[in-house]
Coordinates of N, CA and C and ligand atoms in Angstrom, one line a residue:
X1 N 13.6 -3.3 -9.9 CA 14.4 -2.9 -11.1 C 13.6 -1.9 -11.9
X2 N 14.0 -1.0 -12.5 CA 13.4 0.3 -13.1 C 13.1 -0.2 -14.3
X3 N 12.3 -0.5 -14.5 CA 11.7 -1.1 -16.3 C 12.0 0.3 -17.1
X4 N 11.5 -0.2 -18.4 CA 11.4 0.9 -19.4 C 9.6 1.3 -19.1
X5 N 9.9 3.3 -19.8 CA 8.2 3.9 -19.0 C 7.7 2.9 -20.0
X6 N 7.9 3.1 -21.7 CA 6.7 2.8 -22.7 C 6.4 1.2 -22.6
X7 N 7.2 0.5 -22.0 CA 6.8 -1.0 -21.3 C 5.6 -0.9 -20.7
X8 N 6.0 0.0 -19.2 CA 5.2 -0.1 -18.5 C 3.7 0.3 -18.5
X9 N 3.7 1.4 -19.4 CA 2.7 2.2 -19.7 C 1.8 1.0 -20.4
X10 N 2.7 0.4 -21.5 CA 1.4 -0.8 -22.6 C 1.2 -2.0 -21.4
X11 N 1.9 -2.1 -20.4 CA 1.4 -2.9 -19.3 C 0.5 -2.8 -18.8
X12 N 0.2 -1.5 -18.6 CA -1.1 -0.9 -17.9 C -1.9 -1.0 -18.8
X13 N -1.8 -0.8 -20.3 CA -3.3 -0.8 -21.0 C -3.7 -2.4 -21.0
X14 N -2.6 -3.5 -20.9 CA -2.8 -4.7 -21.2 C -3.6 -5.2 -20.0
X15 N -3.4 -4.6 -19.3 CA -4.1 -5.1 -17.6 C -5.5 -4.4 -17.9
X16 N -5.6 -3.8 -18.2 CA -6.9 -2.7 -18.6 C -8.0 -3.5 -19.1
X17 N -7.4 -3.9 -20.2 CA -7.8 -5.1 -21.3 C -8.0 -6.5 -20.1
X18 N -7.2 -6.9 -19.8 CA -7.4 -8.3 -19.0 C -8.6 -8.5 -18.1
X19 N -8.8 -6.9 -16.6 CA -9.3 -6.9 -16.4 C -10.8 -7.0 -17.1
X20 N -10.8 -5.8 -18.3 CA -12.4 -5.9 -18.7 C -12.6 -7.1 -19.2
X21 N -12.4 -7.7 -19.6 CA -12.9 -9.0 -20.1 C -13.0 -9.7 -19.3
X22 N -12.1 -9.7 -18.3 CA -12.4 -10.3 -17.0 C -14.1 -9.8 -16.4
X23 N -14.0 -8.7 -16.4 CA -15.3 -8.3 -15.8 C -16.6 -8.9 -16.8
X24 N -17.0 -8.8 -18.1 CA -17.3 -9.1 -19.0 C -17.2 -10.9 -19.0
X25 N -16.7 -11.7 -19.1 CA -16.7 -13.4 -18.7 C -17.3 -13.4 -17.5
X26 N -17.4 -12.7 -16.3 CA -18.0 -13.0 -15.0 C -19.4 -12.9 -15.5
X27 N -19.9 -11.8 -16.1 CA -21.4 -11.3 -16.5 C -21.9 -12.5 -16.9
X28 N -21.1 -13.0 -18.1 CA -21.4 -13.8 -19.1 C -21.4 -15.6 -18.1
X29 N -20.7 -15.9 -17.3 CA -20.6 -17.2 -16.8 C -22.2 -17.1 -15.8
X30 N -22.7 -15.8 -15.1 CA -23.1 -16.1 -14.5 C -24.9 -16.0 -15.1
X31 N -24.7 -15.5 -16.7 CA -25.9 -15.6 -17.4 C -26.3 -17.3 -17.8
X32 N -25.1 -17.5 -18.2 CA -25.1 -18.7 -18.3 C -25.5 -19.7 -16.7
X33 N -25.5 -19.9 -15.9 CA -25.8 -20.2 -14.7 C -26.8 -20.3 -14.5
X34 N -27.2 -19.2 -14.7 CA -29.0 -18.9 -14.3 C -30.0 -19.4 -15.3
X35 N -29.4 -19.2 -16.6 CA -29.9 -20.0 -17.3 C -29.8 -21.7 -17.5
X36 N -29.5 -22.2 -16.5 CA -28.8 -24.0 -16.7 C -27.9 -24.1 -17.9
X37 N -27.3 -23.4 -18.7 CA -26.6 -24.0 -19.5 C -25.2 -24.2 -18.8
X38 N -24.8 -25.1 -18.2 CA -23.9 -25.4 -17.3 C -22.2 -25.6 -17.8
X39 N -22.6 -26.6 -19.0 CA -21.4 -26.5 -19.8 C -20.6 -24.8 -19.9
X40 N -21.5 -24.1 -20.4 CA -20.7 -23.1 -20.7 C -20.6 -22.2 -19.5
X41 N -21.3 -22.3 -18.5 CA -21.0 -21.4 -17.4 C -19.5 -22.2 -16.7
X42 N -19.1 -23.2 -16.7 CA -18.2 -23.8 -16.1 C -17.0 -23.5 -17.2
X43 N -17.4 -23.4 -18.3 CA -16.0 -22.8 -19.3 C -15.6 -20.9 -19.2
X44 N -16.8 -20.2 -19.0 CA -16.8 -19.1 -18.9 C -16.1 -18.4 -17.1
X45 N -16.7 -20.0 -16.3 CA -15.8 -19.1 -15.1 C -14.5 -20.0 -15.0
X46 N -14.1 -20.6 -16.2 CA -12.4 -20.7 -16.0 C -12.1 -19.6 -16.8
X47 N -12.8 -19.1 -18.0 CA -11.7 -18.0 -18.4 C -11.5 -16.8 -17.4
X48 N -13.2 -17.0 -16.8 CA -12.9 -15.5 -15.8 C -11.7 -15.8 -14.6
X49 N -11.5 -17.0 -14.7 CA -10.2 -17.3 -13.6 C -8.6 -17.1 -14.2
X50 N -9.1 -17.6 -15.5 CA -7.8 -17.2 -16.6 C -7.3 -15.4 -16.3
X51 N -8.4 -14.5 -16.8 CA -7.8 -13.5 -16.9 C -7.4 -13.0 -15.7
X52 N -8.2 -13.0 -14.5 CA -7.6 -13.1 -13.1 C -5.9 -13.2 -13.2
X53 N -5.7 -14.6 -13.5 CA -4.6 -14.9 -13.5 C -3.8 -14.1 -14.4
X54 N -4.0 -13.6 -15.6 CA -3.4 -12.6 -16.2 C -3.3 -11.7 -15.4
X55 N -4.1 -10.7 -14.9 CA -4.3 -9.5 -14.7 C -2.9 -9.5 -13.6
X56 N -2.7 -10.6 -12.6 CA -2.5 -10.9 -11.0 C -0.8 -10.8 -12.1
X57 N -0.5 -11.7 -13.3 CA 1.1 -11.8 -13.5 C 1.2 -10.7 -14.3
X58 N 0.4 -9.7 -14.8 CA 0.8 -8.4 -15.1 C 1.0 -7.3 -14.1
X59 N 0.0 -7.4 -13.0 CA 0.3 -6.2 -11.8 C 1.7 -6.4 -11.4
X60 N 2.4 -7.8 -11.0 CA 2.9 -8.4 -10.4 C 4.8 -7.5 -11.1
X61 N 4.3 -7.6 -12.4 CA 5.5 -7.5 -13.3 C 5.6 -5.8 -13.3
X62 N 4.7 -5.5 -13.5 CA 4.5 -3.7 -13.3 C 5.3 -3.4 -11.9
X63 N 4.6 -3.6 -11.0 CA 5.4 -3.6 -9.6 C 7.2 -3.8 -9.9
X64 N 7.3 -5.0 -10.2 CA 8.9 -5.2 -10.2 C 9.5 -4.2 -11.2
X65 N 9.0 -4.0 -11.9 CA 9.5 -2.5 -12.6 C 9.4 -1.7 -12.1
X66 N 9.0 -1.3 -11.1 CA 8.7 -0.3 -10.4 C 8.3 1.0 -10.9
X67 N 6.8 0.1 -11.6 CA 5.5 1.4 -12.2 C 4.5 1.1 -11.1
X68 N 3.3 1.8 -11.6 CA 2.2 1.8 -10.5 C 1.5 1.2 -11.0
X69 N 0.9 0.1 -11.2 CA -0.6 -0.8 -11.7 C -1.7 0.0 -11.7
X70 N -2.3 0.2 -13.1 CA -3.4 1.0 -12.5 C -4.5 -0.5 -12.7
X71 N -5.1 -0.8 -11.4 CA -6.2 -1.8 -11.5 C -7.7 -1.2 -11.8
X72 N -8.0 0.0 -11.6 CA -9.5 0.4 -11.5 C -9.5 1.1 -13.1
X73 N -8.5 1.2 -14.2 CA -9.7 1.4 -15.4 C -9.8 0.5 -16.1
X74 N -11.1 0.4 -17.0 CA -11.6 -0.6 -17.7 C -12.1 -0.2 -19.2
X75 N -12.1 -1.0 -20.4 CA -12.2 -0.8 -21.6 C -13.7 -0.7 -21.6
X76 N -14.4 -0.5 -22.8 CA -15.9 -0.9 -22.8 C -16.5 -2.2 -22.7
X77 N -17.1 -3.0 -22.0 CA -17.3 -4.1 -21.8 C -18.9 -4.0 -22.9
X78 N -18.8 -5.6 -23.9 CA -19.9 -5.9 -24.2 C -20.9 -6.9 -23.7
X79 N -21.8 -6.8 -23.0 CA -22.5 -8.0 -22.8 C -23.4 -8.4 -24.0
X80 N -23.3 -9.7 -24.1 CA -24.3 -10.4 -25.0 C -26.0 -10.6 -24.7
X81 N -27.0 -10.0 -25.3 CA -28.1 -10.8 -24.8 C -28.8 -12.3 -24.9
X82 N -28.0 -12.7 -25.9 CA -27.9 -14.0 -25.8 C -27.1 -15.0 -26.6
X83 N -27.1 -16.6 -26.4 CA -26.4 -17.6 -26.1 C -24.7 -16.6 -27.4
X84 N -25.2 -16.6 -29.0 CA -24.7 -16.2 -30.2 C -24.0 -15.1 -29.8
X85 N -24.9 -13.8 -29.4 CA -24.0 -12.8 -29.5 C -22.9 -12.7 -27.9
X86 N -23.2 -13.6 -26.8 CA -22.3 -13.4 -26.0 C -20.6 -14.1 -26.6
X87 N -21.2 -15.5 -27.2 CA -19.3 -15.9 -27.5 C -19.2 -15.3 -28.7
X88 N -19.9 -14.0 -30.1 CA -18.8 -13.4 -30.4 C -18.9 -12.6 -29.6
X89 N -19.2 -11.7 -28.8 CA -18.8 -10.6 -28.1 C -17.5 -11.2 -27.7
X90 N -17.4 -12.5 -26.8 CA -16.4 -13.3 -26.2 C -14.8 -13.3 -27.3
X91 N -15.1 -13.5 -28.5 CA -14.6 -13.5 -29.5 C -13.8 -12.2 -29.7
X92 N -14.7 -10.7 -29.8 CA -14.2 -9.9 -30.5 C -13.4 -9.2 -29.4
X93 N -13.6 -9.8 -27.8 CA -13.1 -8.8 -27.1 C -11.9 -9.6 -26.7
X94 N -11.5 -11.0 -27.4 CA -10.4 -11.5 -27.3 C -9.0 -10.9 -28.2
X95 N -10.0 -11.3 -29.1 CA -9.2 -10.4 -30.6 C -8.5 -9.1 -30.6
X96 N -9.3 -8.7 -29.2 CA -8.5 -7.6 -29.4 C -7.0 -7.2 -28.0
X97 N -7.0 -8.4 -27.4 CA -6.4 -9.1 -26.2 C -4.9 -9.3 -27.2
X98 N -5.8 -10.5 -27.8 CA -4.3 -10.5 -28.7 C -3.4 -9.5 -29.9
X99 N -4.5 -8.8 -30.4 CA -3.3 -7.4 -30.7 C -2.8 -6.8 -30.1
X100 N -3.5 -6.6 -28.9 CA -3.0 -5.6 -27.9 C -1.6 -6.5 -27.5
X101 N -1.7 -7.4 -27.3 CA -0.3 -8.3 -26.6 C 1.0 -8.6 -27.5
X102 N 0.3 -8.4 -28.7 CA 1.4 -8.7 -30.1 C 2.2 -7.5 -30.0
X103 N 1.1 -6.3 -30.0 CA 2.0 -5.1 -29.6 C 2.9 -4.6 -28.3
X104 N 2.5 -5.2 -27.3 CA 3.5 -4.9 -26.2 C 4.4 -5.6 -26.3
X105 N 4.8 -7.0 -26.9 CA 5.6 -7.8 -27.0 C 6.7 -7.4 -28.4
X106 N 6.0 -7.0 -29.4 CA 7.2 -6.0 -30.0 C 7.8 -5.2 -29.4
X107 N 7.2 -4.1 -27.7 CA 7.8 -3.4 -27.9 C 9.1 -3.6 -26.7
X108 N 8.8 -5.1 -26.1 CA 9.4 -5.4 -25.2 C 10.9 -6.1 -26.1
X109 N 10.5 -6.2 -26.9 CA 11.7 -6.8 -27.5 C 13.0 -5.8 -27.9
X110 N 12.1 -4.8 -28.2 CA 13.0 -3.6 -29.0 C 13.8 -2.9 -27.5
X111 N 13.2 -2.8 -26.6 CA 13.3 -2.5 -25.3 C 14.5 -3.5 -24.5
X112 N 14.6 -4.9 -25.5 CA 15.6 -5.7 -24.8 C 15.0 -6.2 -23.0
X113 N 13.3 -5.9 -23.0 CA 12.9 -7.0 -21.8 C 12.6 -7.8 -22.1
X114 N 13.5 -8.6 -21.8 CA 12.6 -10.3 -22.3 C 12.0 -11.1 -21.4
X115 N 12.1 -10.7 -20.1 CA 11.2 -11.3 -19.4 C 9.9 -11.1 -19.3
X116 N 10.1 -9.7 -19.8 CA 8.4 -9.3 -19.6 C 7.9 -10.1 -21.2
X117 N 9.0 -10.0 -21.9 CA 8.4 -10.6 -23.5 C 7.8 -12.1 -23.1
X118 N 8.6 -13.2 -22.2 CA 8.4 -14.5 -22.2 C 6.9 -14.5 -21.1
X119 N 7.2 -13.7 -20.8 CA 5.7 -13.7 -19.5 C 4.6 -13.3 -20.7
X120 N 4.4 -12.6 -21.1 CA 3.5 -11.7 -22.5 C 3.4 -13.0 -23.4
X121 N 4.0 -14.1 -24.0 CA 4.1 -14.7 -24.7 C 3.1 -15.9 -24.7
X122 N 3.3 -16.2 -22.6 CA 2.9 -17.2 -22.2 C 1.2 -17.0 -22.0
X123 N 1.2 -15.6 -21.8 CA -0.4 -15.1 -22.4 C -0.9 -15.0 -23.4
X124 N -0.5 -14.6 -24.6 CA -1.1 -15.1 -25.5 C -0.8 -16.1 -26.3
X125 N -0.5 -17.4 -25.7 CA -0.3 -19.0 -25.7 C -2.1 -19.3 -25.4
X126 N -2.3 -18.7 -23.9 CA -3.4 -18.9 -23.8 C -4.7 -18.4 -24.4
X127 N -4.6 -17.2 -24.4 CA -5.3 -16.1 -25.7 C -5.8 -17.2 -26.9
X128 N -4.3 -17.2 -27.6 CA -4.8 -17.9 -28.9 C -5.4 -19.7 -28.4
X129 N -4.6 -19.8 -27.9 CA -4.9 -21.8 -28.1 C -5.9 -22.6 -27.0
X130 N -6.3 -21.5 -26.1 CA -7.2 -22.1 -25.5 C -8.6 -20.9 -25.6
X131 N -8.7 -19.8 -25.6 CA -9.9 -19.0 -25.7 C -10.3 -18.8 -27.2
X132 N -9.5 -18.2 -27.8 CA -9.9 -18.1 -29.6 C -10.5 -19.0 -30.1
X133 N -9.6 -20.3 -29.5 CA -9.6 -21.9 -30.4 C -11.2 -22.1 -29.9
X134 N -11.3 -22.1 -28.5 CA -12.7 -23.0 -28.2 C -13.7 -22.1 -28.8
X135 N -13.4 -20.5 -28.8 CA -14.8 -19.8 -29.5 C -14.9 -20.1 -31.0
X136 N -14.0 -20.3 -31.1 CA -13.8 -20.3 -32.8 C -14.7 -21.5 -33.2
X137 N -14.6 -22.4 -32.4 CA -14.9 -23.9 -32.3 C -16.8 -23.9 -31.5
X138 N -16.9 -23.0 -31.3 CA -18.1 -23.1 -30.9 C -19.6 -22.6 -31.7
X139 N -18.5 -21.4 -32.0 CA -19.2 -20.4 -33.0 C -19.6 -21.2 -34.2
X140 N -18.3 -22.0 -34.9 CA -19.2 -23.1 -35.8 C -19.6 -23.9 -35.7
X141 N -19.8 -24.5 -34.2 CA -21.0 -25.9 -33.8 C -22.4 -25.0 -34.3
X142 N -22.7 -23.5 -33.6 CA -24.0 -23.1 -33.7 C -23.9 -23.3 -35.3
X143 N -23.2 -22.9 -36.3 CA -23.6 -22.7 -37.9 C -23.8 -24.4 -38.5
X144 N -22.9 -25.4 -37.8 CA -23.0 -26.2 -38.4 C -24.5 -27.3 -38.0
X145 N -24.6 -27.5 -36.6 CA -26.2 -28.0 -36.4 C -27.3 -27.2 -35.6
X146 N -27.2 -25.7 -35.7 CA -27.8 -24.9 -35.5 C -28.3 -24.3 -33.9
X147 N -29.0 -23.4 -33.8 CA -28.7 -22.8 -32.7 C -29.3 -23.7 -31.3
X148 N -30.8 -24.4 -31.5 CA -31.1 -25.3 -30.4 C -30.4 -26.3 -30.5
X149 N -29.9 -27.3 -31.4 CA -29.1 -28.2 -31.0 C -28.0 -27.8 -30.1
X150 N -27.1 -26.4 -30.3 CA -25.9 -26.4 -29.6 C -26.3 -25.9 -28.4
X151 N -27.5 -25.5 -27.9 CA -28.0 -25.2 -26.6 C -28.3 -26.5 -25.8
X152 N -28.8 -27.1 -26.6 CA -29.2 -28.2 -25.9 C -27.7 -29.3 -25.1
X153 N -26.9 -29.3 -25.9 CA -25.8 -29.7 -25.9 C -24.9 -29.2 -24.8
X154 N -24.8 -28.2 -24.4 CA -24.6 -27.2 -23.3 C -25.2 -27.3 -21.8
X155 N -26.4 -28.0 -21.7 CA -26.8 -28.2 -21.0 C -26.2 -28.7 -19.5
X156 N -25.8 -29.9 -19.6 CA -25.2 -30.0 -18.1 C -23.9 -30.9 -18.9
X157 N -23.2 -31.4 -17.5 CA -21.4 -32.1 -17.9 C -22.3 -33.6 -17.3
X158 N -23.0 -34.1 -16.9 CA -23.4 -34.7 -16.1 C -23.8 -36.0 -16.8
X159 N -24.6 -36.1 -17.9 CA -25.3 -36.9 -18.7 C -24.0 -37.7 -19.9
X160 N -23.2 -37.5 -19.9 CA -21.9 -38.0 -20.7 C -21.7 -39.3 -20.0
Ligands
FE2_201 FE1 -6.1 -12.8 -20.9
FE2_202 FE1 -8.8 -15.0 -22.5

């Protein structure tokens, strides 16, 4: 089915976006790894499985509009050098996931696609309430009992 171009086109930047963060959570799960903090390497490689899964139902949807997916460009990726600046880096490269999505979903509306609106929607369901929420949530564990405590805490799933 022939989608609309300006759909397709913010599809491609949305994939753009998916991927790099995607690329950017793999860095970041597998810093975490090496360093033993296990907790977060096991939260970091579901998100990198999350955007995967974005990226896989945006190509998917491009296709059936019959645009071209561009999979190979990517935004600036930030790596963190450590524990603080990787979940906001995590943070601010979300933040910008979800404007980006608020905007393709305006334009999908005006465009009268609502499939691609309800698919876009169901992404940033996860955007906001499962990635924002836990950084948000984590970011004030480090302010509230400070930075070794929340490291320590992180450590393995195992000891619970
Ligand atoms: Fe995503
Ligand atoms: Fe995410």
């Amino acid at each position: 089915m022939q989608g609309n171009s300006t759909v397709i086109d913010l599809l491609n930047k949305q994939l753009t976006l998916e991927l790099s963060s995607m690329d950017q959570y793999l860095a970041h799960a597998k810093m975490y790894e090496d360093w033993g903090l296990e907790k977060l390497h096991q939260q970091l490689s579901h998100e990198y499985e999350e955007e995967l899964d974005h990226a896989k139902r945006i190509t998917e949807r491009i296709l059936f509009l019959e645009g071209t997916p561009d999979t190979a460009s990517r935004a600036p990726i930030h790596i963190g050098s450590n524990v603080k600046e990787m979940l906001e880096n995590d943070l601010a490269a979300e933040v910008l996931v979800k404007d980006h999505l608020k905007k393709v979903i305006a334009v999908c509306e005006q465009a009268q696609d609502y499939v691609t609106r309800t698919m876009l929607e169901s992404l940033l369901d996860d955007t906001e309430m499962d990635h924002i929420y836990w950084l948000e949530q984590h970011i004030n564990l480090i302010k509230l009992i400070g930075l070794p405590n929340y490291i320590q805490s992180q450590l393995n799933n195992h000891s619970e």
